[in-house]
Each structure stands twice: as structure tokens, then as C-alpha cells.
Coordinates of C-alpha atoms in Angstrom, one line a residue:
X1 CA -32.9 -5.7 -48.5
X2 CA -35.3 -7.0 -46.2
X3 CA -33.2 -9.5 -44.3
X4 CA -30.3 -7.3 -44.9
X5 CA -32.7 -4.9 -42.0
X6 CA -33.6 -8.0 -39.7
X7 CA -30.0 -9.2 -39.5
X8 CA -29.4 -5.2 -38.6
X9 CA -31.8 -5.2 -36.5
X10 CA -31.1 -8.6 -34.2
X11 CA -27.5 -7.0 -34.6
X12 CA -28.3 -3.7 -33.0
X13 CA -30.7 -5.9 -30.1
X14 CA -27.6 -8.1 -29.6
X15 CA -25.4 -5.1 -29.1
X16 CA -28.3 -3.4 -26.7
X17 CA -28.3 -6.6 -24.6
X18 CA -24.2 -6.4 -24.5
X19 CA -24.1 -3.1 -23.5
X20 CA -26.4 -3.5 -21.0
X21 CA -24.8 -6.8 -19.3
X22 CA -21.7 -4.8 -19.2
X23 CA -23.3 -1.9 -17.5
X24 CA -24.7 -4.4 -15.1
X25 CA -21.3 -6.2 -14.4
X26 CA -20.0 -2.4 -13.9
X27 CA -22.5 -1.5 -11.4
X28 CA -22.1 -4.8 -9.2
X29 CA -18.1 -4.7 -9.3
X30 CA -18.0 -0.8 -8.4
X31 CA -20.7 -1.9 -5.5
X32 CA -18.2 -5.0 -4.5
X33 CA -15.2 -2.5 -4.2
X34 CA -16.8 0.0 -2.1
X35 CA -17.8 -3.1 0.2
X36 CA -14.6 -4.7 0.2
X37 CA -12.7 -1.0 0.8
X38 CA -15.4 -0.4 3.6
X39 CA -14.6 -4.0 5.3
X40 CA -10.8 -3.3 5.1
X41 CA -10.8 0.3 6.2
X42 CA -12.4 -0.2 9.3
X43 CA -10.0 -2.8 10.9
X44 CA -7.2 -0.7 9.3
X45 CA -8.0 2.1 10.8
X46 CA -8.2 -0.3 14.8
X47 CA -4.8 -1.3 13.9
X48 CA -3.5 1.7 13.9
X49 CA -5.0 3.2 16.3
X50 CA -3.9 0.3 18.8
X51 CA -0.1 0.8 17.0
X52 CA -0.7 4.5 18.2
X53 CA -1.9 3.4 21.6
X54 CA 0.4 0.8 22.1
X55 CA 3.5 3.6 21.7
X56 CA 2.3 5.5 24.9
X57 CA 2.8 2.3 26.8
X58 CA 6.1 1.5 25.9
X59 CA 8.1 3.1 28.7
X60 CA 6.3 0.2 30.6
X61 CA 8.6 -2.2 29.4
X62 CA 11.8 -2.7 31.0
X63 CA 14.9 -1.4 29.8
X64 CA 16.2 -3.6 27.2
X65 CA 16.3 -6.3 24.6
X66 CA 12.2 -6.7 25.0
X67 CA 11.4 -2.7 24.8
X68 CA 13.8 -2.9 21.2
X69 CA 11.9 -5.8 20.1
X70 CA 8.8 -3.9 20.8
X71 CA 9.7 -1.1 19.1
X72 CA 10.6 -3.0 16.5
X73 CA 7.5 -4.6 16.3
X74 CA 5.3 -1.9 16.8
X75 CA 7.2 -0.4 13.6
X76 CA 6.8 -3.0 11.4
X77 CA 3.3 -2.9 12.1
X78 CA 2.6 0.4 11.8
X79 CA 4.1 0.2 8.4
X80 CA 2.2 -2.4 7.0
X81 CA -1.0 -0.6 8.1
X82 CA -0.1 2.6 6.9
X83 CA 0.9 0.5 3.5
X84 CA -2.4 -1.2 3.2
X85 CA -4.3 1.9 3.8
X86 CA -2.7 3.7 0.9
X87 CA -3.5 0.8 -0.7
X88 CA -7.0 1.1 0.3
X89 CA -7.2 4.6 -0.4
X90 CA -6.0 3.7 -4.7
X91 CA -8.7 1.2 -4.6
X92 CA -11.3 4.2 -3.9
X93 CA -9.4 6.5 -6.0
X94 CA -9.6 4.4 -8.7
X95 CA -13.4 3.5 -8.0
X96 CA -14.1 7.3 -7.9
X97 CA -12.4 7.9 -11.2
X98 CA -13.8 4.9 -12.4
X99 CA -17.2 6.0 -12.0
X100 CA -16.7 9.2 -13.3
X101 CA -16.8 11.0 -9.9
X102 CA -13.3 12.5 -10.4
X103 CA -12.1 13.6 -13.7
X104 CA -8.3 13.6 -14.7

């Protein structure tokens, strides 16, 4: 009975240590996604607002193959932005319910 209580009790030190590793891996991904969300966001958000900007100017352009092109362009870019950011915004939805800040 008595080792039967110090293989119970390494066990239940073993599983302490575990949980606690696991905790600590938690802690430092959650703190890498904010970081990485944070560092993506913020050019993001310049892209589009030059996509935004960059629409004002287009009656600049002559009339034409260049203006469609631009147009074009400008679209496609807008829509990869606006992709990534939803992307983004998962990422932080996920972290949020992840970290028990939103409940489903």
C-alpha cells in the first residue's frame, strides 16, 4: 500500500507538471495570435484605405484600356484585403472564444 501511494503520488505531480506546461503553451500561443493579428491588421487596414483613396483618383486616368485595367486592379485588391481581414477577424474570434471571452 505504501508504494501503491508514492506511485499515486509522482502520478498526480506528473499530471500537475502536464497541466501546467499546457497552460503555459496556451498562454504563449493565445499571446502569439494577438501579435500576429495586431501586425496583420494594421497594414490591412493602409491597404485599404489606399484601395479607397486610390478610387477618388481614378477619373485621372485617361479614358481607356489603362483606367479598365485600373479598375480592375484596384478590385482585385480590394478583395483580397477585404478577404484577409475576415480572415483576420476568425483568427480573433476564435482567440476570444478560445480564451473563454465569448461563450457559444
Amino acid at each position: 500500500a505504501l508504494i501503491d501511494m508514492q506511485q499515486l503520488e509522482r502520478a498526480e505531480a506528473e499530471i500537475r507538471v502536464q497541466a501546467s506546461s499546457a497552460a503555459a503553451a496556451s498562454d504563449a500561443r493565445s499571446k502569439l495570435i494577438r501579435v500576429m493579428m495586431h501586425d496583420l491588421r494594421s497594414p490591412l487596414i493602409s491597404t485599404l484605405n489606399l484601395v479607397h483613396s486610390m478610387d477618388r483618383f481614378e477619373h485621372l486616368l485617361p479614358e481607356g484600356q489603362d483606367r479598365v485595367a485600373f479598375r480592375e486592379e484596384m478590385s482585385v485588391l480590394g478583395a483580397c484585403a477585404h478577404t484577409m481581414e475576415n480572415i483576420v477577424s476568425d483568427f480573433t474570434d476564435f482567440e476570444r472564444i478560445d480564451s473563454g471571452q465569448v461563450i457559444m
